[in-house]
Amino acid sequence: EPEVTQTPSHQVTQMGQEVILHCVPISNHLYFYWYRQILGQKVEFLVSFYNNEISEKSEIFDDQFSVERPDGSNFTLKIRSTKLEDSAMYFCASAVYTGELFFGEGSRLTVL
Amino acid sequence: GENVEQHPSTLSVQEGDSAVIKCTYSDSASNYFPWYKQELGKRPQLIIDIRSNVGEKKDQRIAVTLNKTAKHFSLHITETQPEDSAVYFCAASDTGGFKTIFGAGTRLFVKA
């Protein structure tokens, strides 16, 4: 069964450093998303991406965040200058249409 | 902005009993209501969903009801089993499907 894959599974970084999280969505999916989950809390929407552009973004997704689909398969989330409060599990998700989200296993980001 | 409220935050039931989780949403334009199950350290996975043109949907031991007028929807799990223990998230999606907002989650404990 096709899956969304994410790398790295865990990233430790120093405050102020740039981080790029990588995702390979399911191949025939058209809608791509990033969510984050601070330990023990809710799944929070960050951004959605469709037709090579951002469709929606939340207030969390400020100028420090950006997304890219550099080729036909990857979907990346960049955090330019990490803060302590960016520590969380970041989930990539994809969908074939506006319905069920298929989540990756997540990338745990720890900012020291 | 859009908001999804979920209750209770924790639910403990005896094996074989029923469990009910309730959610309300604020955006009247929402038309897709999925439920996700997240086991400890794992990704959220869809267990059932309902669209706004349907009032109730059932899949074996799981059922979901929707009251669009009241902006309420609920998850019902019958004959609970220990493997049902997990965190359950309700969610609501806007008309375009570009933003799915999650509730805060319900931690379900099923005691054997």
PDB file of C-alpha atoms in Angstrom:
ATOM      1  CA  GLU A   1       0.000   0.000   0.000  1.00  0.00           C
ATOM      2  CA  PRO A   2       1.434   3.419  -0.936  1.00  0.00           C
ATOM      3  CA  GLU A   3       2.544   5.581   1.970  1.00  0.00           C
ATOM      4  CA  VAL A   4       3.651   9.132   2.616  1.00  0.00           C
ATOM      5  CA  THR A   5       7.305   9.033   3.617  1.00  0.00           C
ATOM      6  CA  GLN A   6       9.078  11.636   5.701  1.00  0.00           C
ATOM      7  CA  THR A   7      12.722  12.286   6.485  1.00  0.00           C
ATOM      8  CA  PRO A   8      14.404  12.729   8.845  1.00  0.00           C
ATOM      9  CA  SER A   9      12.466  10.883  11.528  1.00  0.00           C
ATOM     10  CA  HIS A  10      14.198  13.006  14.172  1.00  0.00           C
ATOM     11  CA  GLN A  11      16.177  16.220  13.834  1.00  0.00           C
ATOM     12  CA  VAL A  12      17.973  18.019  16.629  1.00  0.00           C
ATOM     13  CA  THR A  13      19.041  21.582  15.916  1.00  0.00           C
ATOM     14  CA  GLN A  14      20.271  24.669  17.663  1.00  0.00           C
ATOM     15  CA  MET A  15      18.012  27.687  18.044  1.00  0.00           C
ATOM     16  CA  GLY A  16      18.417  30.034  15.083  1.00  0.00           C
ATOM     17  CA  GLN A  17      19.420  27.303  12.648  1.00  0.00           C
ATOM     18  CA  GLU A  18      17.561  26.495   9.449  1.00  0.00           C
ATOM     19  CA  VAL A  19      15.795  23.174   9.141  1.00  0.00           C
ATOM     20  CA  ILE A  20      14.335  21.465   6.101  1.00  0.00           C
ATOM     21  CA  LEU A  21      11.902  18.599   6.524  1.00  0.00           C
ATOM     22  CA  HIS A  22      11.326  16.329   3.581  1.00  0.00           C
ATOM     23  CA  CYS A  23       8.211  14.523   2.439  1.00  0.00           C
ATOM     24  CA  VAL A  24       7.376  12.282  -0.470  1.00  0.00           C
ATOM     25  CA  PRO A  25       3.589  12.273  -0.892  1.00  0.00           C
ATOM     26  CA  ILE A  26       1.678   9.390  -2.443  1.00  0.00           C
ATOM     27  CA  SER A  27       2.318   9.582  -6.168  1.00  0.00           C
ATOM     28  CA  ASN A  28      -1.162  10.220  -7.559  1.00  0.00           C
ATOM     29  CA  HIS A  29      -2.155  12.669  -4.832  1.00  0.00           C
ATOM     30  CA  LEU A  30      -2.730  16.304  -5.719  1.00  0.00           C
ATOM     31  CA  TYR A  31      -3.141  18.001  -2.340  1.00  0.00           C
ATOM     32  CA  PHE A  32      -0.296  18.359   0.120  1.00  0.00           C
ATOM     33  CA  TYR A  33      -0.253  19.518   3.709  1.00  0.00           C
ATOM     34  CA  TRP A  34       1.963  20.143   6.687  1.00  0.00           C
ATOM     35  CA  TYR A  35       0.656  19.799  10.217  1.00  0.00           C
ATOM     36  CA  ARG A  36       2.463  19.936  13.509  1.00  0.00           C
ATOM     37  CA  GLN A  37       1.758  18.353  16.877  1.00  0.00           C
ATOM     38  CA  ILE A  38       3.398  19.552  20.047  1.00  0.00           C
ATOM     39  CA  LEU A  39       3.814  16.597  22.405  1.00  0.00           C
ATOM     40  CA  GLY A  40       0.474  15.506  23.819  1.00  0.00           C
ATOM     41  CA  GLN A  41      -1.476  18.233  22.075  1.00  0.00           C
ATOM     42  CA  LYS A  42      -3.715  18.641  19.074  1.00  0.00           C
ATOM     43  CA  VAL A  43      -2.778  18.295  15.438  1.00  0.00           C
ATOM     44  CA  GLU A  44      -2.398  21.862  14.150  1.00  0.00           C
ATOM     45  CA  PHE A  45      -2.791  22.900  10.530  1.00  0.00           C
ATOM     46  CA  LEU A  46       0.151  24.778   9.048  1.00  0.00           C
ATOM     47  CA  VAL A  47      -0.284  24.939   5.285  1.00  0.00           C
ATOM     48  CA  SER A  48      -1.905  23.315   2.271  1.00  0.00           C
ATOM     49  CA  PHE A  49      -0.484  23.216  -1.234  1.00  0.00           C
ATOM     50  CA  TYR A  50      -2.215  22.531  -4.517  1.00  0.00           C
ATOM     51  CA  ASN A  51      -1.369  23.157  -8.138  1.00  0.00           C
ATOM     52  CA  ASN A  52       2.129  24.345  -7.194  1.00  0.00           C
ATOM     53  CA  GLU A  53       1.020  27.050  -4.839  1.00  0.00           C
ATOM     54  CA  ILE A  54      -0.074  27.576  -1.269  1.00  0.00           C
ATOM     55  CA  SER A  55      -3.848  27.215  -0.945  1.00  0.00           C
ATOM     56  CA  GLU A  56      -4.281  28.008   2.732  1.00  0.00           C
ATOM     57  CA  LYS A  57      -2.015  28.747   5.651  1.00  0.00           C
ATOM     58  CA  SER A  58      -2.575  29.243   9.346  1.00  0.00           C
ATOM     59  CA  GLU A  59      -1.373  32.049  11.577  1.00  0.00           C
ATOM     60  CA  ILE A  60       1.385  29.705  12.766  1.00  0.00           C
ATOM     61  CA  PHE A  61       2.818  29.650   9.237  1.00  0.00           C
ATOM     62  CA  ASP A  62       4.598  32.987   9.407  1.00  0.00           C
ATOM     63  CA  ASP A  63       7.526  34.342   7.406  1.00  0.00           C
ATOM     64  CA  GLN A  64       9.879  31.854   9.074  1.00  0.00           C
ATOM     65  CA  PHE A  65       8.157  29.000   7.272  1.00  0.00           C
ATOM     66  CA  SER A  66       8.135  28.125   3.598  1.00  0.00           C
ATOM     67  CA  VAL A  67       7.153  25.140   1.479  1.00  0.00           C
ATOM     68  CA  GLU A  68       8.410  23.921  -1.835  1.00  0.00           C
ATOM     69  CA  ARG A  69       7.729  21.199  -4.308  1.00  0.00           C
ATOM     70  CA  PRO A  70      11.113  21.241  -6.042  1.00  0.00           C
ATOM     71  CA  ASP A  71      10.392  18.313  -8.334  1.00  0.00           C
ATOM     72  CA  GLY A  72       7.523  15.977  -9.119  1.00  0.00           C
ATOM     73  CA  SER A  73       7.851  13.946  -5.951  1.00  0.00           C
ATOM     74  CA  ASN A  74       9.189  15.918  -2.986  1.00  0.00           C
ATOM     75  CA  PHE A  75       7.380  18.388  -0.752  1.00  0.00           C
ATOM     76  CA  THR A  76       9.530  20.244   1.748  1.00  0.00           C
ATOM     77  CA  LEU A  77       8.942  22.431   4.783  1.00  0.00           C
ATOM     78  CA  LYS A  78      11.660  24.922   5.650  1.00  0.00           C
ATOM     79  CA  ILE A  79      11.963  26.747   8.928  1.00  0.00           C
ATOM     80  CA  ARG A  80      14.468  29.563   8.469  1.00  0.00           C
ATOM     81  CA  SER A  81      15.464  30.406  12.014  1.00  0.00           C
ATOM     82  CA  THR A  82      14.210  27.858  14.503  1.00  0.00           C
ATOM     83  CA  LYS A  83      12.870  28.831  17.907  1.00  0.00           C
ATOM     84  CA  LEU A  84      12.469  26.685  20.995  1.00  0.00           C
ATOM     85  CA  GLU A  85       8.705  26.663  20.479  1.00  0.00           C
ATOM     86  CA  ASP A  86       9.127  25.086  17.053  1.00  0.00           C
ATOM     87  CA  SER A  87       9.936  21.802  18.806  1.00  0.00           C
ATOM     88  CA  ALA A  88       7.165  19.437  17.748  1.00  0.00           C
ATOM     89  CA  MET A  89       6.292  16.487  15.546  1.00  0.00           C
ATOM     90  CA  TYR A  90       5.753  17.680  11.984  1.00  0.00           C
ATOM     91  CA  PHE A  91       3.417  15.584   9.883  1.00  0.00           C
ATOM     92  CA  CYS A  92       3.217  15.750   6.126  1.00  0.00           C
ATOM     93  CA  ALA A  93      -0.056  14.605   4.579  1.00  0.00           C
ATOM     94  CA  SER A  94      -1.395  14.178   1.091  1.00  0.00           C
ATOM     95  CA  ALA A  95      -4.808  13.607  -0.418  1.00  0.00           C
ATOM     96  CA  VAL A  96      -6.018  12.527  -3.820  1.00  0.00           C
ATOM     97  CA  TYR A  97      -8.943  14.934  -3.541  1.00  0.00           C
ATOM     98  CA  THR A  98     -10.418  17.064  -0.792  1.00  0.00           C
ATOM     99  CA  GLY A  99     -11.088  14.251   1.636  1.00  0.00           C
ATOM    100  CA  GLU A 100      -9.083  11.734   3.594  1.00  0.00           C
ATOM    101  CA  LEU A 101      -5.636  12.881   4.618  1.00  0.00           C
ATOM    102  CA  PHE A 102      -2.879  10.292   4.465  1.00  0.00           C
ATOM    103  CA  PHE A 103      -0.240  11.170   7.025  1.00  0.00           C
ATOM    104  CA  GLY A 104       3.420  10.304   7.047  1.00  0.00           C
ATOM    105  CA  GLU A 105       5.128   8.921  10.156  1.00  0.00           C
ATOM    106  CA  GLY A 106       6.239  12.395  11.136  1.00  0.00           C
ATOM    107  CA  SER A 107       9.526  14.205  11.687  1.00  0.00           C
ATOM    108  CA  ARG A 108      10.308  15.039  15.279  1.00  0.00           C
ATOM    109  CA  LEU A 109      12.075  18.391  15.550  1.00  0.00           C
ATOM    110  CA  THR A 110      13.920  19.233  18.745  1.00  0.00           C
ATOM    111  CA  VAL A 111      15.258  22.774  19.049  1.00  0.00           C
ATOM    112  CA  LEU A 112      17.877  23.308  21.749  1.00  0.00           C
TER     113      LEU A 112
ATOM    114  CA  GLY B   1     -11.450  31.712  12.681  1.00  0.00           C
ATOM    115  CA  GLU B   2     -12.500  28.109  12.332  1.00  0.00           C
ATOM    116  CA  ASN B   3     -12.610  26.105  15.530  1.00  0.00           C
ATOM    117  CA  VAL B   4     -13.464  22.549  16.497  1.00  0.00           C
ATOM    118  CA  GLU B   5     -14.296  21.772  20.100  1.00  0.00           C
ATOM    119  CA  GLN B   6     -14.042  18.177  21.314  1.00  0.00           C
ATOM    120  CA  HIS B   7     -15.255  16.529  24.530  1.00  0.00           C
ATOM    121  CA  PRO B   8     -14.349  14.765  26.681  1.00  0.00           C
ATOM    122  CA  SER B   9     -10.576  15.112  26.772  1.00  0.00           C
ATOM    123  CA  THR B  10     -10.265  11.748  28.501  1.00  0.00           C
ATOM    124  CA  LEU B  11     -12.656   8.822  28.499  1.00  0.00           C
ATOM    125  CA  SER B  12     -12.270   5.575  30.397  1.00  0.00           C
ATOM    126  CA  VAL B  13     -14.633   2.672  29.726  1.00  0.00           C
ATOM    127  CA  GLN B  14     -14.848  -0.988  30.574  1.00  0.00           C
ATOM    128  CA  GLU B  15     -14.254  -3.463  27.769  1.00  0.00           C
ATOM    129  CA  GLY B  16     -17.545  -4.147  26.012  1.00  0.00           C
ATOM    130  CA  ASP B  17     -19.082  -0.805  26.922  1.00  0.00           C
ATOM    131  CA  SER B  18     -19.811   1.976  24.426  1.00  0.00           C
ATOM    132  CA  ALA B  19     -17.818   5.164  24.055  1.00  0.00           C
ATOM    133  CA  VAL B  20     -19.145   8.456  22.722  1.00  0.00           C
ATOM    134  CA  ILE B  21     -17.052  11.461  21.730  1.00  0.00           C
ATOM    135  CA  LYS B  22     -18.674  14.748  20.783  1.00  0.00           C
ATOM    136  CA  CYS B  23     -17.505  17.650  18.666  1.00  0.00           C
ATOM    137  CA  THR B  24     -18.831  21.007  17.588  1.00  0.00           C
ATOM    138  CA  TYR B  25     -17.553  23.187  14.779  1.00  0.00           C
ATOM    139  CA  SER B  26     -17.817  26.886  14.135  1.00  0.00           C
ATOM    140  CA  ASP B  27     -17.547  27.272  10.359  1.00  0.00           C
ATOM    141  CA  SER B  28     -20.955  26.695   8.765  1.00  0.00           C
ATOM    142  CA  ALA B  29     -19.212  26.173   5.419  1.00  0.00           C
ATOM    143  CA  SER B  30     -17.570  22.966   6.699  1.00  0.00           C
ATOM    144  CA  ASN B  31     -18.868  19.984   4.796  1.00  0.00           C
ATOM    145  CA  TYR B  32     -16.507  17.105   5.547  1.00  0.00           C
ATOM    146  CA  PHE B  33     -16.039  15.616   9.013  1.00  0.00           C
ATOM    147  CA  PRO B  34     -13.380  12.923   9.448  1.00  0.00           C
ATOM    148  CA  TRP B  35     -12.341  11.077  12.586  1.00  0.00           C
ATOM    149  CA  TYR B  36      -8.746  10.025  13.092  1.00  0.00           C
ATOM    150  CA  LYS B  37      -7.259   7.535  15.524  1.00  0.00           C
ATOM    151  CA  GLN B  38      -3.726   8.082  16.765  1.00  0.00           C
ATOM    152  CA  GLU B  39      -1.958   5.360  18.685  1.00  0.00           C
ATOM    153  CA  LEU B  40       0.969   6.313  20.878  1.00  0.00           C
ATOM    154  CA  GLY B  41       3.897   7.505  18.791  1.00  0.00           C
ATOM    155  CA  LYS B  42       2.117   6.813  15.518  1.00  0.00           C
ATOM    156  CA  ARG B  43       0.563   8.857  12.756  1.00  0.00           C
ATOM    157  CA  PRO B  44      -3.146   9.795  12.759  1.00  0.00           C
ATOM    158  CA  GLN B  45      -5.179   7.416  10.632  1.00  0.00           C
ATOM    159  CA  LEU B  46      -8.703   7.870   9.322  1.00  0.00           C
ATOM    160  CA  ILE B  47     -11.255   5.550  10.879  1.00  0.00           C
ATOM    161  CA  ILE B  48     -14.512   6.993   9.540  1.00  0.00           C
ATOM    162  CA  ASP B  49     -15.770  10.153   7.889  1.00  0.00           C
ATOM    163  CA  ILE B  50     -19.058  11.786   7.021  1.00  0.00           C
ATOM    164  CA  ARG B  51     -20.075  14.465   4.571  1.00  0.00           C
ATOM    165  CA  SER B  52     -22.667  17.118   5.176  1.00  0.00           C
ATOM    166  CA  ASN B  53     -25.318  15.533   2.961  1.00  0.00           C
ATOM    167  CA  VAL B  54     -25.470  12.496   5.263  1.00  0.00           C
ATOM    168  CA  GLY B  55     -26.789  12.382   8.841  1.00  0.00           C
ATOM    169  CA  GLU B  56     -25.312   9.099   9.975  1.00  0.00           C
ATOM    170  CA  LYS B  57     -22.767   6.551   8.842  1.00  0.00           C
ATOM    171  CA  LYS B  58     -21.793   3.210  10.316  1.00  0.00           C
ATOM    172  CA  ASP B  59     -18.844   0.886   9.819  1.00  0.00           C
ATOM    173  CA  GLN B  60     -18.987  -2.238  11.983  1.00  0.00           C
ATOM    174  CA  ARG B  61     -18.533  -1.077  15.608  1.00  0.00           C
ATOM    175  CA  ILE B  62     -18.017   2.567  14.697  1.00  0.00           C
ATOM    176  CA  ALA B  63     -20.698   5.101  13.809  1.00  0.00           C
ATOM    177  CA  VAL B  64     -20.715   8.832  13.278  1.00  0.00           C
ATOM    178  CA  THR B  65     -23.689  11.188  13.442  1.00  0.00           C
ATOM    179  CA  LEU B  66     -23.922  14.743  12.139  1.00  0.00           C
ATOM    180  CA  ASN B  67     -26.351  17.500  13.057  1.00  0.00           C
ATOM    181  CA  LYS B  68     -25.637  20.357  10.655  1.00  0.00           C
ATOM    182  CA  THR B  69     -28.174  22.672  12.208  1.00  0.00           C
ATOM    183  CA  ALA B  70     -26.546  22.441  15.609  1.00  0.00           C
ATOM    184  CA  LYS B  71     -23.026  22.053  14.139  1.00  0.00           C
ATOM    185  CA  HIS B  72     -22.508  18.901  16.196  1.00  0.00           C
ATOM    186  CA  PHE B  73     -21.032  15.573  15.220  1.00  0.00           C
ATOM    187  CA  SER B  74     -20.294  12.531  17.323  1.00  0.00           C
ATOM    188  CA  LEU B  75     -18.335   9.292  17.214  1.00  0.00           C
ATOM    189  CA  HIS B  76     -19.854   6.174  18.728  1.00  0.00           C
ATOM    190  CA  ILE B  77     -17.799   3.049  19.387  1.00  0.00           C
ATOM    191  CA  THR B  78     -19.746   0.005  20.535  1.00  0.00           C
ATOM    192  CA  GLU B  79     -18.408  -3.159  22.181  1.00  0.00           C
ATOM    193  CA  THR B  80     -15.106  -1.482  22.941  1.00  0.00           C
ATOM    194  CA  GLN B  81     -11.940  -3.559  23.006  1.00  0.00           C
ATOM    195  CA  PRO B  82      -8.536  -2.835  24.607  1.00  0.00           C
ATOM    196  CA  GLU B  83      -7.081  -2.205  21.133  1.00  0.00           C
ATOM    197  CA  ASP B  84      -9.491   0.722  20.773  1.00  0.00           C
ATOM    198  CA  SER B  85      -7.367   2.549  23.363  1.00  0.00           C
ATOM    199  CA  ALA B  86      -5.843   5.548  21.580  1.00  0.00           C
ATOM    200  CA  VAL B  87      -6.343   9.266  21.034  1.00  0.00           C
ATOM    201  CA  TYR B  88      -9.260  10.105  18.763  1.00  0.00           C
ATOM    202  CA  PHE B  89      -9.433  13.395  16.867  1.00  0.00           C
ATOM    203  CA  CYS B  90     -12.477  14.827  15.195  1.00  0.00           C
ATOM    204  CA  ALA B  91     -11.917  17.298  12.389  1.00  0.00           C
ATOM    205  CA  ALA B  92     -13.797  19.577  10.048  1.00  0.00           C
ATOM    206  CA  SER B  93     -12.853  20.581   6.556  1.00  0.00           C
ATOM    207  CA  ASP B  94     -13.828  23.686   4.616  1.00  0.00           C
ATOM    208  CA  THR B  95     -15.704  23.564   1.347  1.00  0.00           C
ATOM    209  CA  GLY B  96     -12.537  23.665  -0.752  1.00  0.00           C
ATOM    210  CA  GLY B  97     -10.879  21.002   1.385  1.00  0.00           C
ATOM    211  CA  PHE B  98      -7.688  22.980   1.723  1.00  0.00           C
ATOM    212  CA  LYS B  99      -7.823  23.243   5.491  1.00  0.00           C
ATOM    213  CA  THR B 100      -8.812  20.474   7.895  1.00  0.00           C
ATOM    214  CA  ILE B 101      -9.046  21.690  11.477  1.00  0.00           C
ATOM    215  CA  PHE B 102      -8.662  19.166  14.260  1.00  0.00           C
ATOM    216  CA  GLY B 103     -10.246  19.035  17.685  1.00  0.00           C
ATOM    217  CA  ALA B 104      -8.066  18.778  20.770  1.00  0.00           C
ATOM    218  CA  GLY B 105      -8.392  14.994  20.936  1.00  0.00           C
ATOM    219  CA  THR B 106      -9.951  12.460  23.298  1.00  0.00           C
ATOM    220  CA  ARG B 107      -7.744   9.945  25.030  1.00  0.00           C
ATOM    221  CA  LEU B 108      -9.768   6.728  25.251  1.00  0.00           C
ATOM    222  CA  PHE B 109      -8.797   4.035  27.741  1.00  0.00           C
ATOM    223  CA  VAL B 110     -10.536   0.680  27.436  1.00  0.00           C
ATOM    224  CA  LYS B 111     -10.022  -1.395  30.573  1.00  0.00           C
ATOM    225  CA  ALA B 112      -9.966  -5.156  30.164  1.00  0.00           C
TER     226      ALA B 112
END
